Amino acid sequence: VSPVVIHSRPAKETDRIDEIVGFWCHENPALDVTLKCLTMRLRSASRLVDRALRQELASLDVEMWEPEMLLSLRQAPGMQSSAGALLRASGVTSGAITNRLSRLEGSGWIRRQVDPSDRRQVLVTLTDAGRSRADQLIAAKNLSEQRFYADVPRETLERLERDLRTLLTAVEPDSPTPLAGGEPDGPAHR
Amino acid sequence: VSPVVIHSRPAKETDRIDEIVGFWCHENPALDVTLKCLTMRLRSASRLVDRALRQELASLDVEMWEPEMLLSLRQAPGMQSSAGALLRASGVTSGAITNRLSRLEGSGWIRRQVDPSDRRQVLVTLTDAGRSRADQLIAAKNLSEQRFYADVPRETLERLERDLRTLLTAVEPDSPTPLAGGEPDGPAHR
DNA sequence: GAAGATTGAGTGTTCAATCTTT
DNA sequence: AAAGATTGAACACTCAATCTTC
């Protein structure tokens, strides 16, 4: 089964999660050790990255979701997208998107306007100030990321990225939409 | 739930995240594509697992953090641990732990009592009801997990688990403590 | 003074209900 | 009826301040 080549890892045979899960699965062989560890590590890693980046970005008065939203908009054709498209690109619920858009609008980074061709939809456009804000945030976040991952072997990072990509395309519920301007399709509201 | 046999996912050279990040890095070569994608995929995957498991566990009136806490306690010697140990094992802040403990106590799954040997600390013990609750939740969560990961190649899952483990031990701030009963050491409060 | 735990304010998310437009 | 967006209640987390005990 698992070849487990853990080459360059002198001590530290097991970590915190190994112990918790390992103990449990030892007296309950029906459980899948890999799956249980994977879920826990996924949550753990995500929380750690979040925390690290958030703390570094806090000096700029930036929340974690802001770079993500602005980056989506920045790369959209005409720096404009629809609320629905941003929703599908984000992975959060529609209520969260409305919330984020209101705050971005309040700060002056975006403008909201009703789509004339389908008045149910809302078009979101990056303002000039929003454009430079986006550029600034991307740069800052990039620096923080490089610091955070500095101690992890490059090889591991690249393999992780690829494997996570495989996982996401396998389990992702829908998203035939590659994030476009204003295509009114696909289920929403989540 | 969702029969939806969309097994037609053969090609798919690039996904949602590839596009967003790829575009950006194309006009800004200083950025590290792998790192930017990795962070986004980590958040995305974690959120997806969370959502999927939460929805399945909702039928039992269970929040995601409950299995994690009970599992930690279940495997501790004497099914007893200290609040600080649970804190260090969890990855969340001390305020969150207090909050969780209060709700677990309110439901009758655990008991809190002051440590006689060091009255600053709080000892947490699994009750009998809590023990069977823990067993029930582990089983339910295991089933949900197996359903969730069903479409991902086994090989990928195992490699992910190992690589995430490498990442965590590399970036984790401290935790020389392997989760024990009540050792009053290490920084806390976060 | 420092460590362990608790509290309260602020933030952000989900979920269900609602309103408008198609 | 159904889709898109908004709203408000409930919940969980972080952060900083506080209180007790060492």
GROMACS .gro file of C-alpha atoms (C1' of nucleotides) in nm:
model
  424
    1VAL     CA    1   0.000   0.000   0.000
    2SER     CA    2   0.162   0.326   0.101
    3PRO     CA    3   0.530   0.319   0.010
    4VAL     CA    4   0.606   0.606   0.247
    5VAL     CA    5   0.942   0.734   0.140
    6ILE     CA    6   0.978   1.001   0.405
    7HIS     CA    7   1.342   1.045   0.313
    8SER     CA    8   1.472   1.362   0.469
    9ARG     CA    9   1.290   1.364   0.796
   10PRO     CA   10   1.533   1.254   1.065
   11ALA     CA   11   1.326   1.256   1.379
   12LYS     CA   12   0.955   1.323   1.417
   13GLU     CA   13   0.814   0.994   1.294
   14THR     CA   14   0.464   1.087   1.394
   15ASP     CA   15   0.301   1.420   1.453
   16ARG     CA   16   0.004   1.544   1.651
   17ILE     CA   17  -0.254   1.426   1.400
   18ASP     CA   18  -0.088   1.091   1.341
   19GLU     CA   19  -0.119   1.018   1.708
   20ILE     CA   20  -0.480   1.110   1.751
   21VAL     CA   21  -0.599   0.929   1.442
   22GLY     CA   22  -0.354   0.643   1.476
   23PHE     CA   23  -0.470   0.556   1.822
   24TRP     CA   24  -0.829   0.555   1.719
   25CYS     CA   25  -0.789   0.347   1.408
   26HIS     CA   26  -0.582   0.098   1.600
   27GLU     CA   27  -0.882  -0.014   1.795
   28ASN     CA   28  -1.122   0.034   1.511
   29PRO     CA   29  -0.973  -0.115   1.195
   30ALA     CA   30  -1.278  -0.030   0.986
   31LEU     CA   31  -1.170   0.332   0.976
   32ASP     CA   32  -0.958   0.471   0.697
   33VAL     CA   33  -0.649   0.633   0.846
   34THR     CA   34  -0.551   0.818   0.533
   35LEU     CA   35  -0.889   0.982   0.491
   36LYS     CA   36  -0.919   1.089   0.852
   37CYS     CA   37  -0.570   1.237   0.853
   38LEU     CA   38  -0.625   1.404   0.521
   39THR     CA   39  -0.934   1.589   0.635
   40MET     CA   40  -0.771   1.705   0.953
   41ARG     CA   41  -0.454   1.816   0.780
   42LEU     CA   42  -0.650   1.999   0.515
   43ARG     CA   43  -0.835   2.200   0.777
   44SER     CA   44  -0.521   2.253   0.976
   45ALA     CA   45  -0.313   2.373   0.685
   46SER     CA   46  -0.585   2.601   0.556
   47ARG     CA   47  -0.625   2.760   0.896
   48LEU     CA   48  -0.252   2.811   0.934
   49VAL     CA   49  -0.215   2.980   0.597
   50ASP     CA   50  -0.516   3.193   0.671
   51ARG     CA   51  -0.381   3.304   1.004
   52ALA     CA   52  -0.033   3.378   0.876
   53LEU     CA   53  -0.149   3.577   0.577
   54ARG     CA   54  -0.418   3.757   0.771
   55GLN     CA   55  -0.173   3.876   1.033
   56GLU     CA   56   0.065   4.007   0.771
   57LEU     CA   57  -0.209   4.178   0.575
   58ALA     CA   58  -0.358   4.332   0.887
   59SER     CA   59  -0.102   4.612   0.872
   60LEU     CA   60  -0.267   4.726   0.550
   61ASP     CA   61  -0.616   4.697   0.697
   62VAL     CA   62  -0.690   4.411   0.462
   63GLU     CA   63  -0.907   4.106   0.513
   64MET     CA   64  -0.821   3.778   0.346
   65TRP     CA   65  -1.117   3.776   0.112
   66GLU     CA   66  -1.032   4.115  -0.038
   67PRO     CA   67  -0.736   4.010  -0.254
   68GLU     CA   68  -0.934   3.713  -0.377
   69MET     CA   69  -1.231   3.924  -0.488
   70LEU     CA   70  -1.023   4.202  -0.641
   71LEU     CA   71  -0.804   3.952  -0.824
   72SER     CA   72  -1.110   3.791  -0.981
   73LEU     CA   73  -1.229   4.130  -1.098
   74ARG     CA   74  -0.889   4.248  -1.210
   75GLN     CA   75  -0.855   3.967  -1.459
   76ALA     CA   76  -1.213   3.980  -1.588
   77PRO     CA   77  -1.269   4.130  -1.934
   78GLY     CA   78  -1.306   4.504  -1.889
   79MET     CA   79  -1.243   4.457  -1.518
   80GLN     CA   80  -1.611   4.387  -1.493
   81SER     CA   81  -1.804   4.081  -1.385
   82SER     CA   82  -2.143   3.987  -1.247
   83ALA     CA   83  -2.222   3.911  -0.886
   84GLY     CA   84  -2.323   3.561  -0.990
   85ALA     CA   85  -1.993   3.498  -1.166
   86LEU     CA   86  -1.804   3.615  -0.861
   87LEU     CA   87  -2.022   3.388  -0.653
   88ARG     CA   88  -1.937   3.083  -0.861
   89ALA     CA   89  -1.568   3.177  -0.865
   90SER     CA   90  -1.547   3.217  -0.490
   91GLY     CA   91  -1.677   2.904  -0.325
   92VAL     CA   92  -1.875   3.091  -0.060
   93THR     CA   93  -2.249   3.146  -0.036
   94SER     CA   94  -2.447   3.423  -0.200
   95GLY     CA   95  -2.504   3.601   0.129
   96ALA     CA   96  -2.130   3.628   0.181
   97ILE     CA   97  -2.085   3.775  -0.167
   98THR     CA   98  -2.345   4.042  -0.110
   99ASN     CA   99  -2.173   4.126   0.215
  100ARG     CA  100  -1.831   4.152   0.054
  101LEU     CA  101  -1.955   4.359  -0.237
  102SER     CA  102  -2.121   4.606  -0.001
  103ARG     CA  103  -1.799   4.662   0.185
  104LEU     CA  104  -1.589   4.688  -0.132
  105GLU     CA  105  -1.839   4.942  -0.263
  106GLY     CA  106  -1.830   5.132   0.064
  107SER     CA  107  -1.454   5.159   0.039
  108GLY     CA  108  -1.481   5.281  -0.319
  109TRP     CA  109  -1.297   4.991  -0.483
  110ILE     CA  110  -1.593   4.879  -0.695
  111ARG     CA  111  -1.919   5.008  -0.844
  112ARG     CA  112  -2.244   4.812  -0.857
  113GLN     CA  113  -2.504   4.866  -1.131
  114VAL     CA  114  -2.804   4.674  -1.253
  115ASP     CA  115  -2.745   4.481  -1.575
  116PRO     CA  116  -2.964   4.657  -1.839
  117SER     CA  117  -3.010   4.337  -2.040
  118ASP     CA  118  -3.129   4.134  -1.741
  119ARG     CA  119  -3.233   4.350  -1.451
  120ARG     CA  120  -3.211   4.062  -1.203
  121GLN     CA  121  -2.836   4.068  -1.228
  122VAL     CA  122  -2.582   4.307  -1.082
  123LEU     CA  123  -2.273   4.412  -1.273
  124VAL     CA  124  -1.963   4.481  -1.069
  125THR     CA  125  -1.687   4.707  -1.203
  126LEU     CA  126  -1.345   4.784  -1.062
  127THR     CA  127  -1.288   5.158  -1.010
  128ASP     CA  128  -0.954   5.323  -1.081
  129ALA     CA  129  -0.880   5.331  -0.712
  130GLY     CA  130  -0.983   4.965  -0.692
  131ARG     CA  131  -0.742   4.876  -0.969
  132SER     CA  132  -0.439   5.013  -0.788
  133ARG     CA  133  -0.566   4.868  -0.462
  134ALA     CA  134  -0.579   4.529  -0.632
  135ASP     CA  135  -0.225   4.563  -0.763
  136GLN     CA  136  -0.098   4.663  -0.422
  137LEU     CA  137  -0.270   4.375  -0.245
  138ILE     CA  138  -0.147   4.113  -0.487
  139ALA     CA  139   0.209   4.225  -0.432
  140ALA     CA  140   0.175   4.227  -0.053
  141LYS     CA  141   0.007   3.889  -0.043
  142ASN     CA  142   0.270   3.742  -0.270
  143LEU     CA  143   0.545   3.849  -0.034
  144SER     CA  144   0.367   3.700   0.265
  145GLU     CA  145   0.315   3.373   0.083
  146GLN     CA  146   0.681   3.342  -0.007
  147ARG     CA  147   0.775   3.393   0.355
  148PHE     CA  148   0.519   3.141   0.475
  149TYR     CA  149   0.620   2.858   0.245
  150ALA     CA  150   0.993   2.928   0.270
  151ASP     CA  151   1.074   2.618   0.477
  152VAL     CA  152   0.883   2.369   0.264
  153PRO     CA  153   1.071   2.184  -0.011
  154ARG     CA  154   0.986   2.323  -0.351
  155GLU     CA  155   0.917   1.975  -0.480
  156THR     CA  156   0.653   1.917  -0.215
  157LEU     CA  157   0.480   2.245  -0.291
  158GLU     CA  158   0.450   2.169  -0.659
  159ARG     CA  159   0.322   1.817  -0.601
  160LEU     CA  160   0.070   1.947  -0.352
  161GLU     CA  161  -0.055   2.205  -0.596
  162ARG     CA  162  -0.109   1.945  -0.866
  163ASP     CA  163  -0.275   1.693  -0.638
  164LEU     CA  164  -0.507   1.949  -0.485
  165ARG     CA  165  -0.606   2.045  -0.836
  166THR     CA  166  -0.694   1.684  -0.909
  167LEU     CA  167  -0.896   1.662  -0.592
  168LEU     CA  168  -1.087   1.980  -0.661
  169THR     CA  169  -1.188   1.887  -1.013
  170ALA     CA  170  -1.301   1.548  -0.887
  171VAL     CA  171  -1.516   1.665  -0.599
  172GLU     CA  172  -1.628   2.006  -0.718
  173PRO     CA  173  -2.006   2.003  -0.750
  174ASP     CA  174  -2.049   2.203  -1.072
  175SER     CA  175  -1.865   2.493  -1.232
  176PRO     CA  176  -1.879   2.423  -1.602
  177THR     CA  177  -1.853   2.803  -1.612
  178PRO     CA  178  -1.494   2.926  -1.643
  179LEU     CA  179  -1.576   3.260  -1.487
  180ALA     CA  180  -1.701   3.493  -1.752
  181GLY     CA  181  -1.871   3.827  -1.770
  182GLY     CA  182  -2.242   3.780  -1.733
  183GLU     CA  183  -2.364   3.441  -1.840
  184PRO     CA  184  -2.693   3.377  -1.665
  185ASP     CA  185  -2.661   3.002  -1.625
  186GLY     CA  186  -2.589   2.743  -1.363
  187PRO     CA  187  -2.762   2.700  -1.029
  188ALA     CA  188  -2.696   2.961  -0.772
  189HIS     CA  189  -2.805   3.063  -0.427
  190ARG     CA  190  -2.634   2.746  -0.303
  191VAL     CA  191  -2.863   1.308  -0.315
  192SER     CA  192  -2.719   1.423  -0.645
  193PRO     CA  193  -2.724   1.121  -0.874
  194VAL     CA  194  -2.588   1.339  -1.154
  195VAL     CA  195  -2.341   1.119  -1.329
  196ILE     CA  196  -2.110   1.381  -1.474
  197HIS     CA  197  -1.832   1.130  -1.516
  198SER     CA  198  -1.747   1.303  -1.841
  199ARG     CA  199  -1.456   1.503  -1.708
  200PRO     CA  200  -1.177   1.378  -1.930
  201ALA     CA  201  -0.972   1.674  -2.046
  202LYS     CA  202  -0.995   1.998  -1.848
  203GLU     CA  203  -0.648   2.134  -1.901
  204THR     CA  204  -0.705   2.436  -1.681
  205ASP     CA  205  -0.956   2.505  -1.409
  206ARG     CA  206  -1.105   2.813  -1.250
  207ILE     CA  207  -0.804   2.890  -1.034
  208ASP     CA  208  -0.552   2.825  -1.309
  209GLU     CA  209  -0.722   3.089  -1.517
  210ILE     CA  210  -0.739   3.360  -1.257
  211VAL     CA  211  -0.384   3.315  -1.137
  212GLY     CA  212  -0.244   3.234  -1.478
  213PHE     CA  213  -0.369   3.553  -1.632
  214TRP     CA  214  -0.226   3.760  -1.355
  215CYS     CA  215   0.116   3.601  -1.350
  216HIS     CA  216   0.138   3.634  -1.723
  217GLU     CA  217   0.165   4.008  -1.700
  218ASN     CA  218   0.361   4.003  -1.379
  219PRO     CA  219   0.636   3.743  -1.405
  220ALA     CA  220   0.771   3.819  -1.060
  221LEU     CA  221   0.480   3.630  -0.906
  222ASP     CA  222   0.504   3.264  -0.816
  223VAL     CA  223   0.223   3.077  -0.989
  224THR     CA  224   0.259   2.764  -0.782
  225LEU     CA  225   0.237   2.946  -0.452
  226LYS     CA  226  -0.063   3.155  -0.549
  227CYS     CA  227  -0.250   2.852  -0.679
  228LEU     CA  228  -0.156   2.645  -0.377
  229THR     CA  229  -0.298   2.892  -0.131
  230MET     CA  230  -0.621   2.928  -0.321
  231ARG     CA  231  -0.663   2.556  -0.367
  232LEU     CA  232  -0.592   2.491  -0.002
  233ARG     CA  233  -0.866   2.730   0.103
  234SER     CA  234  -1.100   2.600  -0.161
  235ALA     CA  235  -1.051   2.235  -0.073
  236SER     CA  236  -1.083   2.296   0.296
  237ARG     CA  237  -1.405   2.486   0.248
  238LEU     CA  238  -1.548   2.215   0.025
  239VAL     CA  239  -1.473   1.937   0.271
  240ASP     CA  240  -1.613   2.147   0.552
  241ARG     CA  241  -1.932   2.217   0.369
  242ALA     CA  242  -1.985   1.859   0.258
  243LEU     CA  243  -1.923   1.711   0.600
  244ARG     CA  244  -2.119   1.979   0.781
  245GLN     CA  245  -2.425   1.918   0.570
  246GLU     CA  246  -2.410   1.545   0.629
  247LEU     CA  247  -2.353   1.585   1.000
  248ALA     CA  248  -2.631   1.841   1.033
  249SER     CA  249  -2.887   1.560   1.052
  250LEU     CA  250  -2.731   1.460   1.385
  251ASP     CA  251  -2.722   1.819   1.508
  252VAL     CA  252  -2.346   1.814   1.497
  253GLU     CA  253  -2.102   2.093   1.422
  254MET     CA  254  -1.772   2.020   1.254
  255TRP     CA  255  -1.558   2.097   1.554
  256GLU     CA  256  -1.736   1.850   1.778
  257PRO     CA  257  -1.590   1.528   1.637
  258GLU     CA  258  -1.245   1.684   1.646
  259MET     CA  259  -1.269   1.780   2.012
  260LEU     CA  260  -1.428   1.455   2.125
  261LEU     CA  261  -1.176   1.253   1.930
  262SER     CA  262  -0.890   1.430   2.104
  263LEU     CA  263  -1.045   1.354   2.440
  264ARG     CA  264  -1.140   0.999   2.353
  265GLN     CA  265  -0.780   0.904   2.288
  266ALA     CA  266  -0.631   1.088   2.585
  267PRO     CA  267  -0.517   0.879   2.882
  268GLY     CA  268  -0.817   0.826   3.107
  269MET     CA  269  -1.028   1.018   2.854
  270GLN     CA  270  -0.909   1.326   3.030
  271SER     CA  271  -0.703   1.622   2.916
  272SER     CA  272  -0.646   1.984   3.006
  273ALA     CA  273  -0.795   2.283   2.829
  274GLY     CA  274  -0.446   2.394   2.736
  275ALA     CA  275  -0.361   2.061   2.579
  276LEU     CA  276  -0.680   2.070   2.377
  277LEU     CA  277  -0.591   2.422   2.275
  278ARG     CA  278  -0.251   2.318   2.144
  279ALA     CA  279  -0.400   2.018   1.969
  280SER     CA  280  -0.669   2.216   1.793
  281GLY     CA  281  -0.510   2.501   1.603
  282VAL     CA  282  -0.771   2.755   1.709
  283THR     CA  283  -0.744   3.032   1.967
  284SER     CA  284  -0.808   3.002   2.337
  285GLY     CA  285  -1.133   3.192   2.315
  286ALA     CA  286  -1.267   2.938   2.070
  287ILE     CA  287  -1.171   2.652   2.301
  288THR     CA  288  -1.351   2.805   2.598
  289ASN     CA  289  -1.653   2.850   2.377
  290ARG     CA  290  -1.646   2.490   2.257
  291LEU     CA  291  -1.595   2.350   2.605
  292SER     CA  292  -1.890   2.546   2.736
  293ARG     CA  293  -2.118   2.401   2.474
  294LEU     CA  294  -1.986   2.047   2.518
  295GLU     CA  295  -2.042   2.081   2.890
  296GLY     CA  296  -2.390   2.219   2.835
  297SER     CA  297  -2.476   1.915   2.627
  298GLY     CA  298  -2.340   1.685   2.894
  299TRP     CA  299  -2.060   1.529   2.691
  300ILE     CA  300  -1.779   1.654   2.915
  301ARG     CA  301  -1.713   1.772   3.270
  302ARG     CA  302  -1.487   2.061   3.364
  303GLN     CA  303  -1.303   2.075   3.695
  304VAL     CA  304  -1.017   2.276   3.835
  305ASP     CA  305  -0.685   2.093   3.847
  306PRO     CA  306  -0.608   2.045   4.220
  307SER     CA  307  -0.233   2.048   4.161
  308ASP     CA  308  -0.241   2.375   3.965
  309ARG     CA  309  -0.560   2.566   4.015
  310ARG     CA  310  -0.501   2.781   3.708
  311GLN     CA  311  -0.569   2.488   3.483
  312VAL     CA  312  -0.895   2.320   3.392
  313LEU     CA  313  -0.921   1.945   3.353
  314VAL     CA  314  -1.167   1.818   3.097
  315THR     CA  315  -1.314   1.468   3.124
  316LEU     CA  316  -1.534   1.276   2.885
  317THR     CA  317  -1.859   1.159   3.046
  318ASP     CA  318  -2.013   0.822   2.971
  319ALA     CA  319  -2.265   0.987   2.744
  320GLY     CA  320  -1.981   1.178   2.582
  321ARG     CA  321  -1.795   0.858   2.515
  322SER     CA  322  -2.076   0.700   2.316
  323ARG     CA  323  -2.140   1.033   2.148
  324ALA     CA  324  -1.779   1.037   2.037
  325ASP     CA  325  -1.801   0.684   1.901
  326GLN     CA  326  -2.116   0.767   1.712
  327LEU     CA  327  -1.973   1.082   1.558
  328ILE     CA  328  -1.651   0.918   1.445
  329ALA     CA  329  -1.850   0.654   1.263
  330ALA     CA  330  -2.080   0.906   1.098
  331LYS     CA  331  -1.796   1.130   0.995
  332ASN     CA  332  -1.602   0.839   0.853
  333LEU     CA  333  -1.891   0.746   0.630
  334SER     CA  334  -1.928   1.101   0.504
  335GLU     CA  335  -1.560   1.122   0.431
  336GLN     CA  336  -1.560   0.805   0.228
  337ARG     CA  337  -1.847   0.936   0.019
  338PHE     CA  338  -1.676   1.270  -0.030
  339TYR     CA  339  -1.341   1.137  -0.149
  340ALA     CA  340  -1.492   0.854  -0.353
  341ASP     CA  341  -1.406   1.004  -0.693
  342VAL     CA  342  -1.045   1.091  -0.615
  343PRO     CA  343  -0.775   0.838  -0.705
  344ARG     CA  344  -0.648   0.657  -0.399
  345GLU     CA  345  -0.292   0.729  -0.498
  346THR     CA  346  -0.357   1.102  -0.502
  347LEU     CA  347  -0.517   1.095  -0.159
  348GLU     CA  348  -0.224   0.918  -0.002
  349ARG     CA  349   0.031   1.147  -0.161
  350LEU     CA  350  -0.168   1.450  -0.050
  351GLU     CA  351  -0.181   1.324   0.304
  352ARG     CA  352   0.195   1.277   0.318
  353ASP     CA  353   0.278   1.608   0.157
  354LEU     CA  354   0.042   1.801   0.379
  355ARG     CA  355   0.209   1.637   0.673
  356THR     CA  356   0.545   1.761   0.548
  357LEU     CA  357   0.408   2.110   0.503
  358LEU     CA  358   0.254   2.120   0.847
  359THR     CA  359   0.566   2.012   1.031
  360ALA     CA  360   0.765   2.268   0.833
  361VAL     CA  361   0.546   2.569   0.895
  362GLU     CA  362   0.390   2.486   1.229
  363PRO     CA  363   0.499   2.748   1.481
  364ASP     CA  364   0.565   2.528   1.785
  365SER     CA  365   0.405   2.215   1.930
  366PRO     CA  366   0.692   2.018   2.075
  367THR     CA  367   0.410   1.887   2.294
  368PRO     CA  368   0.263   1.562   2.162
  369LEU     CA  369  -0.069   1.620   2.336
  370ALA     CA  370  -0.053   1.488   2.688
  371GLY     CA  371  -0.256   1.514   3.002
  372GLY     CA  372  -0.171   1.831   3.181
  373GLU     CA  373   0.179   1.956   3.119
  374PRO     CA  374   0.191   2.325   3.204
  375ASP     CA  375   0.439   2.428   2.938
  376GLY     CA  376   0.461   2.607   2.608
  377PRO     CA  377   0.316   2.945   2.520
  378ALA     CA  378  -0.056   2.971   2.506
  379HIS     CA  379  -0.325   3.226   2.451
  380ARG     CA  380  -0.188   3.262   2.096
  381DG     C1'  381   0.534   3.935   3.663
  382DA     C1'  382   0.385   3.536   3.388
  383DA     C1'  383   0.073   3.144   3.271
  384DG     C1'  384  -0.401   2.950   3.217
  385DA     C1'  385  -0.856   3.035   3.127
  386DT     C1'  386  -1.256   3.338   3.056
  387DT     C1'  387  -1.510   3.733   2.872
  388DG     C1'  388  -1.685   4.071   2.531
  389DA     C1'  389  -1.657   4.331   2.104
  390DG     C1'  390  -1.598   4.297   1.620
  391DT     C1'  391  -1.596   4.030   1.194
  392DG     C1'  392  -1.749   3.695   0.856
  393DT     C1'  393  -1.992   3.305   0.736
  394DT     C1'  394  -2.408   2.995   0.659
  395DC     C1'  395  -2.893   2.927   0.616
  396DA     C1'  396  -3.360   3.037   0.527
  397DA     C1'  397  -3.680   3.376   0.389
  398DT     C1'  398  -3.796   3.761   0.080
  399DC     C1'  399  -3.825   4.061  -0.321
  400DT     C1'  400  -3.770   4.162  -0.800
  401DT     C1'  401  -3.734   4.026  -1.264
  402DT     C1'  402  -3.777   3.682  -1.617
  403DA     C1'  403  -4.248   2.892  -1.150
  404DA     C1'  404  -3.756   2.988  -1.142
  405DA     C1'  405  -3.328   3.269  -1.124
  406DG     C1'  406  -3.055   3.653  -0.921
  407DA     C1'  407  -2.958   3.921  -0.542
  408DT     C1'  408  -3.051   4.094  -0.077
  409DT     C1'  409  -3.170   4.066   0.414
  410DG     C1'  410  -3.153   3.917   0.901
  411DA     C1'  411  -3.087   3.567   1.256
  412DA     C1'  412  -2.771   3.233   1.436
  413DC     C1'  413  -2.325   3.078   1.490
  414DA     C1'  414  -1.809   3.047   1.528
  415DC     C1'  415  -1.388   3.253   1.519
  416DT     C1'  416  -1.013   3.618   1.632
  417DC     C1'  417  -0.828   3.964   1.913
  418DA     C1'  418  -0.756   4.226   2.320
  419DA     C1'  419  -0.861   4.287   2.794
  420DT     C1'  420  -0.938   4.077   3.248
  421DC     C1'  421  -0.921   3.771   3.643
  422DT     C1'  422  -0.720   3.411   3.910
  423DT     C1'  423  -0.340   3.143   4.043
  424DC     C1'  424   0.145   3.037   4.044
   0.00000   0.00000   0.00000
